[in-house]
PDB file of N, CA and C in Angstrom:
ATOM      1  N   MET A 142      11.923  27.968 142.709  1.00 66.00           N
ATOM      2  CA  MET A 142      13.227  27.533 143.118  1.00 66.00           C
ATOM      3  C   MET A 142      14.153  28.747 143.207  1.00 66.00           C
ATOM      4  N   ASN A 143      14.561  29.098 144.409  1.00 75.00           N
ATOM      5  CA  ASN A 143      15.465  30.215 144.633  1.00 75.00           C
ATOM      6  C   ASN A 143      16.880  29.697 144.873  1.00 75.00           C
ATOM      7  N   ILE A 144      17.792  30.218 144.122  1.00 76.00           N
ATOM      8  CA  ILE A 144      19.196  29.861 144.300  1.00 76.00           C
ATOM      9  C   ILE A 144      19.931  31.109 144.770  1.00 76.00           C
ATOM     10  N   LYS A 145      20.550  30.995 145.918  1.00 77.00           N
ATOM     11  CA  LYS A 145      21.277  32.126 146.474  1.00 77.00           C
ATOM     12  C   LYS A 145      22.772  31.898 146.247  1.00 77.00           C
ATOM     13  N   ILE A 146      23.364  32.800 145.493  1.00 73.00           N
ATOM     14  CA  ILE A 146      24.795  32.709 145.214  1.00 73.00           C
ATOM     15  C   ILE A 146      25.487  33.806 146.014  1.00 73.00           C
ATOM     16  N   GLU A 147      26.442  33.386 146.803  1.00 74.00           N
ATOM     17  CA  GLU A 147      27.167  34.324 147.651  1.00 74.00           C
ATOM     18  C   GLU A 147      28.621  34.343 147.226  1.00 74.00           C
ATOM     19  N   LYS A 148      29.127  35.513 146.935  1.00 75.00           N
ATOM     20  CA  LYS A 148      30.536  35.657 146.575  1.00 75.00           C
ATOM     21  C   LYS A 148      31.279  36.191 147.788  1.00 75.00           C
ATOM     22  N   VAL A 149      32.324  35.507 148.138  1.00 74.00           N
ATOM     23  CA  VAL A 149      33.133  35.920 149.278  1.00 74.00           C
ATOM     24  C   VAL A 149      34.468  36.416 148.749  1.00 74.00           C
ATOM     25  N   VAL A 150      34.795  37.652 149.062  1.00 73.00           N
ATOM     26  CA  VAL A 150      36.057  38.233 148.642  1.00 73.00           C
ATOM     27  C   VAL A 150      36.948  38.322 149.870  1.00 73.00           C
ATOM     28  N   LYS A 151      38.050  37.622 149.811  1.00 80.00           N
ATOM     29  CA  LYS A 151      39.007  37.670 150.915  1.00 80.00           C
ATOM     30  C   LYS A 151      40.008  38.785 150.637  1.00 80.00           C
ATOM     31  N   ILE A 152      40.244  39.603 151.632  1.00 79.00           N
ATOM     32  CA  ILE A 152      41.190  40.696 151.511  1.00 79.00           C
ATOM     33  C   ILE A 152      42.483  40.264 152.186  1.00 79.00           C
ATOM     34  N   ASN A 153      43.576  40.312 151.443  1.00 85.00           N
ATOM     35  CA  ASN A 153      44.873  39.936 151.973  1.00 85.00           C
ATOM     36  C   ASN A 153      45.439  41.110 152.779  1.00 85.00           C
ATOM     37  N   LYS A 154      45.590  40.903 154.103  1.00 88.00           N
ATOM     38  CA  LYS A 154      46.052  41.990 154.972  1.00 88.00           C
ATOM     39  C   LYS A 154      47.472  42.430 154.639  1.00 88.00           C
ATOM     40  N   ASP A 155      48.330  41.481 154.281  1.00 90.00           N
ATOM     41  CA  ASP A 155      49.709  41.839 153.958  1.00 90.00           C
ATOM     42  C   ASP A 155      49.789  42.719 152.718  1.00 90.00           C
ATOM     43  N   LEU A 156      48.980  42.392 151.717  1.00 90.00           N
ATOM     44  CA  LEU A 156      48.958  43.204 150.507  1.00 90.00           C
ATOM     45  C   LEU A 156      48.428  44.600 150.794  1.00 90.00           C
ATOM     46  N   VAL A 157      47.381  44.690 151.582  1.00 91.00           N
ATOM     47  CA  VAL A 157      46.810  45.995 151.922  1.00 91.00           C
ATOM     48  C   VAL A 157      47.814  46.812 152.730  1.00 91.00           C
ATOM     49  N   ASP A 158      48.512  46.173 153.665  1.00 92.00           N
ATOM     50  CA  ASP A 158      49.527  46.877 154.454  1.00 92.00           C
ATOM     51  C   ASP A 158      50.652  47.408 153.567  1.00 92.00           C
ATOM     52  N   ALA A 159      51.111  46.584 152.625  1.00 94.00           N
ATOM     53  CA  ALA A 159      52.184  47.004 151.727  1.00 94.00           C
ATOM     54  C   ALA A 159      51.743  48.180 150.856  1.00 94.00           C
ATOM     55  N   LEU A 160      50.532  48.099 150.316  1.00 94.00           N
ATOM     56  CA  LEU A 160      50.028  49.200 149.491  1.00 94.00           C
ATOM     57  C   LEU A 160      49.807  50.469 150.303  1.00 94.00           C
ATOM     58  N   LEU A 161      49.383  50.298 151.546  1.00 94.00           N
ATOM     59  CA  LEU A 161      49.180  51.452 152.423  1.00 94.00           C
ATOM     60  C   LEU A 161      50.506  52.148 152.719  1.00 94.00           C
ATOM     61  N   MET A 162      51.532  51.363 153.013  1.00 96.00           N
ATOM     62  CA  MET A 162      52.854  51.953 153.261  1.00 96.00           C
ATOM     63  C   MET A 162      53.387  52.641 152.011  1.00 96.00           C
ATOM     64  N   LEU A 163      53.218  52.010 150.850  1.00 96.00           N
ATOM     65  CA  LEU A 163      53.685  52.593 149.602  1.00 96.00           C
ATOM     66  C   LEU A 163      52.963  53.907 149.305  1.00 96.00           C
ATOM     67  N   SER A 164      51.671  53.947 149.542  1.00 95.00           N
ATOM     68  CA  SER A 164      50.893  55.167 149.297  1.00 95.00           C
ATOM     69  C   SER A 164      51.295  56.283 150.251  1.00 95.00           C
ATOM     70  N   ALA A 165      51.518  55.932 151.515  1.00 95.00           N
ATOM     71  CA  ALA A 165      51.913  56.947 152.495  1.00 95.00           C
ATOM     72  C   ALA A 165      53.293  57.509 152.170  1.00 95.00           C
ATOM     73  N   ILE A 166      54.227  56.645 151.794  1.00 96.00           N
ATOM     74  CA  ILE A 166      55.565  57.111 151.425  1.00 96.00           C
ATOM     75  C   ILE A 166      55.493  57.991 150.184  1.00 96.00           C
ATOM     76  N   SER A 167      54.691  57.589 149.211  1.00 95.00           N
ATOM     77  CA  SER A 167      54.531  58.392 147.990  1.00 95.00           C
ATOM     78  C   SER A 167      53.919  59.750 148.293  1.00 95.00           C
ATOM     79  N   LEU A 168      52.960  59.773 149.208  1.00 94.00           N
ATOM     80  CA  LEU A 168      52.336  61.044 149.586  1.00 94.00           C
ATOM     81  C   LEU A 168      53.346  61.977 150.235  1.00 94.00           C
ATOM     82  N   VAL A 169      54.163  61.442 151.128  1.00 95.00           N
ATOM     83  CA  VAL A 169      55.180  62.268 151.791  1.00 95.00           C
ATOM     84  C   VAL A 169      56.212  62.765 150.786  1.00 95.00           C
ATOM     85  N   LEU A 170      56.670  61.881 149.914  1.00 95.00           N
ATOM     86  CA  LEU A 170      57.662  62.292 148.916  1.00 95.00           C
ATOM     87  C   LEU A 170      57.096  63.326 147.948  1.00 95.00           C
ATOM     88  N   THR A 171      55.856  63.171 147.573  1.00 93.00           N
ATOM     89  CA  THR A 171      55.226  64.152 146.683  1.00 93.00           C
ATOM     90  C   THR A 171      55.060  65.486 147.396  1.00 93.00           C
ATOM     91  N   GLY A 172      54.692  65.433 148.660  1.00 93.00           N
ATOM     92  CA  GLY A 172      54.490  66.672 149.418  1.00 93.00           C
ATOM     93  C   GLY A 172      55.772  67.443 149.664  1.00 93.00           C
ATOM     94  N   THR A 173      56.884  66.750 149.781  1.00 93.00           N
ATOM     95  CA  THR A 173      58.146  67.427 150.074  1.00 93.00           C
ATOM     96  C   THR A 173      58.950  67.776 148.835  1.00 93.00           C
ATOM     97  N   SER A 174      58.537  67.292 147.666  1.00 93.00           N
ATOM     98  CA  SER A 174      59.289  67.589 146.445  1.00 93.00           C
ATOM     99  C   SER A 174      58.837  68.918 145.856  1.00 93.00           C
ATOM    100  N   GLU A 175      59.751  69.511 145.104  1.00 91.00           N
ATOM    101  CA  GLU A 175      59.449  70.778 144.442  1.00 91.00           C
ATOM    102  C   GLU A 175      58.969  70.487 143.029  1.00 91.00           C
ATOM    103  N   VAL A 176      57.769  70.956 142.719  1.00 87.00           N
ATOM    104  CA  VAL A 176      57.169  70.748 141.407  1.00 87.00           C
ATOM    105  C   VAL A 176      56.846  72.113 140.824  1.00 87.00           C
ATOM    106  N   SER A 177      57.069  72.254 139.521  1.00 89.00           N
ATOM    107  CA  SER A 177      56.836  73.558 138.902  1.00 89.00           C
ATOM    108  C   SER A 177      55.350  73.902 138.823  1.00 89.00           C
ATOM    109  N   ASP A 178      54.496  72.890 138.690  1.00 89.00           N
ATOM    110  CA  ASP A 178      53.063  73.120 138.573  1.00 89.00           C
ATOM    111  C   ASP A 178      52.370  72.675 139.867  1.00 89.00           C
ATOM    112  N   SER A 179      51.881  73.618 140.639  1.00 91.00           N
ATOM    113  CA  SER A 179      51.267  73.275 141.925  1.00 91.00           C
ATOM    114  C   SER A 179      49.934  72.544 141.752  1.00 91.00           C
ATOM    115  N   THR A 180      49.252  72.770 140.638  1.00 93.00           N
ATOM    116  CA  THR A 180      47.992  72.070 140.388  1.00 93.00           C
ATOM    117  C   THR A 180      48.242  70.575 140.213  1.00 93.00           C
ATOM    118  N   GLN A 181      49.289  70.240 139.507  1.00 93.00           N
ATOM    119  CA  GLN A 181      49.633  68.841 139.295  1.00 93.00           C
ATOM    120  C   GLN A 181      50.004  68.176 140.623  1.00 93.00           C
ATOM    121  N   LYS A 182      50.743  68.877 141.445  1.00 94.00           N
ATOM    122  CA  LYS A 182      51.131  68.343 142.755  1.00 94.00           C
ATOM    123  C   LYS A 182      49.901  68.132 143.632  1.00 94.00           C
ATOM    124  N   THR A 183      48.988  69.080 143.631  1.00 94.00           N
ATOM    125  CA  THR A 183      47.768  68.962 144.422  1.00 94.00           C
ATOM    126  C   THR A 183      46.914  67.792 143.948  1.00 94.00           C
ATOM    127  N   THR A 184      46.833  67.608 142.644  1.00 94.00           N
ATOM    128  CA  THR A 184      46.059  66.497 142.081  1.00 94.00           C
ATOM    129  C   THR A 184      46.656  65.160 142.502  1.00 94.00           C
ATOM    130  N   ILE A 185      47.966  65.022 142.392  1.00 93.00           N
ATOM    131  CA  ILE A 185      48.634  63.780 142.781  1.00 93.00           C
ATOM    132  C   ILE A 185      48.440  63.507 144.266  1.00 93.00           C
ATOM    133  N   MET A 186      48.577  64.531 145.089  1.00 95.00           N
ATOM    134  CA  MET A 186      48.418  64.354 146.529  1.00 95.00           C
ATOM    135  C   MET A 186      46.975  63.993 146.890  1.00 95.00           C
ATOM    136  N   THR A 187      46.004  64.552 146.189  1.00 96.00           N
ATOM    137  CA  THR A 187      44.597  64.223 146.431  1.00 96.00           C
ATOM    138  C   THR A 187      44.309  62.769 146.073  1.00 96.00           C
ATOM    139  N   ILE A 188      44.823  62.334 144.932  1.00 96.00           N
ATOM    140  CA  ILE A 188      44.622  60.945 144.516  1.00 96.00           C
ATOM    141  C   ILE A 188      45.257  59.987 145.522  1.00 96.00           C
ATOM    142  N   LEU A 189      46.457  60.304 145.982  1.00 95.00           N
ATOM    143  CA  LEU A 189      47.124  59.461 146.971  1.00 95.00           C
ATOM    144  C   LEU A 189      46.371  59.452 148.300  1.00 95.00           C
ATOM    145  N   ALA A 190      45.831  60.589 148.695  1.00 95.00           N
ATOM    146  CA  ALA A 190      45.068  60.651 149.947  1.00 95.00           C
ATOM    147  C   ALA A 190      43.803  59.808 149.863  1.00 95.00           C
ATOM    148  N   VAL A 191      43.125  59.846 148.724  1.00 96.00           N
ATOM    149  CA  VAL A 191      41.936  59.012 148.533  1.00 96.00           C
ATOM    150  C   VAL A 191      42.323  57.535 148.559  1.00 96.00           C
ATOM    151  N   ALA A 192      43.441  57.197 147.934  1.00 95.00           N
ATOM    152  CA  ALA A 192      43.913  55.814 147.943  1.00 95.00           C
ATOM    153  C   ALA A 192      44.200  55.344 149.366  1.00 95.00           C
ATOM    154  N   ILE A 193      44.779  56.211 150.176  1.00 95.00           N
ATOM    155  CA  ILE A 193      45.079  55.854 151.563  1.00 95.00           C
ATOM    156  C   ILE A 193      43.793  55.609 152.342  1.00 95.00           C
ATOM    157  N   VAL A 194      42.798  56.443 152.146  1.00 95.00           N
ATOM    158  CA  VAL A 194      41.520  56.266 152.848  1.00 95.00           C
ATOM    159  C   VAL A 194      40.873  54.940 152.443  1.00 95.00           C
ATOM    160  N   VAL A 195      40.887  54.631 151.154  1.00 94.00           N
ATOM    161  CA  VAL A 195      40.313  53.372 150.677  1.00 94.00           C
ATOM    162  C   VAL A 195      41.075  52.180 151.249  1.00 94.00           C
ATOM    163  N   LEU A 196      42.406  52.280 151.293  1.00 93.00           N
ATOM    164  CA  LEU A 196      43.210  51.186 151.835  1.00 93.00           C
ATOM    165  C   LEU A 196      42.997  51.006 153.330  1.00 93.00           C
ATOM    166  N   VAL A 197      42.793  52.090 154.055  1.00 93.00           N
ATOM    167  CA  VAL A 197      42.506  51.970 155.493  1.00 93.00           C
ATOM    168  C   VAL A 197      41.170  51.256 155.687  1.00 93.00           C
ATOM    169  N   LEU A 198      40.186  51.582 154.865  1.00 93.00           N
ATOM    170  CA  LEU A 198      38.897  50.888 154.947  1.00 93.00           C
ATOM    171  C   LEU A 198      39.050  49.403 154.621  1.00 93.00           C
ATOM    172  N   CYS A 199      39.868  49.084 153.612  1.00 89.00           N
ATOM    173  CA  CYS A 199      40.127  47.682 153.283  1.00 89.00           C
ATOM    174  C   CYS A 199      40.829  46.975 154.428  1.00 89.00           C
ATOM    175  N   ARG A 200      41.720  47.678 155.091  1.00 90.00           N
ATOM    176  CA  ARG A 200      42.442  47.079 156.233  1.00 90.00           C
ATOM    177  C   ARG A 200      41.476  46.779 157.374  1.00 90.00           C
ATOM    178  N   VAL A 201      40.548  47.665 157.625  1.00 90.00           N
ATOM    179  CA  VAL A 201      39.554  47.441 158.653  1.00 90.00           C
ATOM    180  C   VAL A 201      38.681  46.251 158.293  1.00 90.00           C
ATOM    181  N   LEU A 202      38.253  46.169 157.051  1.00 86.00           N
ATOM    182  CA  LEU A 202      37.445  45.046 156.601  1.00 86.00           C
ATOM    183  C   LEU A 202      38.223  43.732 156.673  1.00 86.00           C
ATOM    184  N   ALA A 203      39.501  43.782 156.348  1.00 83.00           N
ATOM    185  CA  ALA A 203      40.327  42.567 156.426  1.00 83.00           C
ATOM    186  C   ALA A 203      40.483  42.107 157.871  1.00 83.00           C
ATOM    187  N   GLY A 204      40.541  43.044 158.788  1.00 82.00           N
ATOM    188  CA  GLY A 204      40.636  42.690 160.198  1.00 82.00           C
ATOM    189  C   GLY A 204      39.369  42.048 160.702  1.00 82.00           C
ATOM    190  N   ARG A 205      38.232  42.445 160.176  1.00 81.00           N
ATOM    191  CA  ARG A 205      36.959  41.869 160.599  1.00 81.00           C
ATOM    192  C   ARG A 205      36.721  40.494 159.983  1.00 81.00           C
ATOM    193  N   GLN A 206      37.353  40.219 158.863  1.00 75.00           N
ATOM    194  CA  GLN A 206      37.165  38.937 158.194  1.00 75.00           C
ATOM    195  C   GLN A 206      37.827  37.791 158.946  1.00 75.00           C
ATOM    196  N   SER A 207      38.923  38.087 159.631  1.00 65.00           N
ATOM    197  CA  SER A 207      39.654  36.990 160.283  1.00 65.00           C
ATOM    198  C   SER A 207      39.151  36.664 161.658  1.00 65.00           C
TER     199      SER A 207
END
């Protein structure tokens, strides 16, 4: 007896769009601000850039779901 369980995760496009805009604004503000430690600024900008890439992928997946 085989039981196949399928989990469906729905991605909310509005939430992904809002997070994407927030991440992009944060990236721009971080890039234009003056920080005493450039390593810290680079780390924050890298994390935000990775978040943006992940959110763009989620947005693409959300578009395919509908």
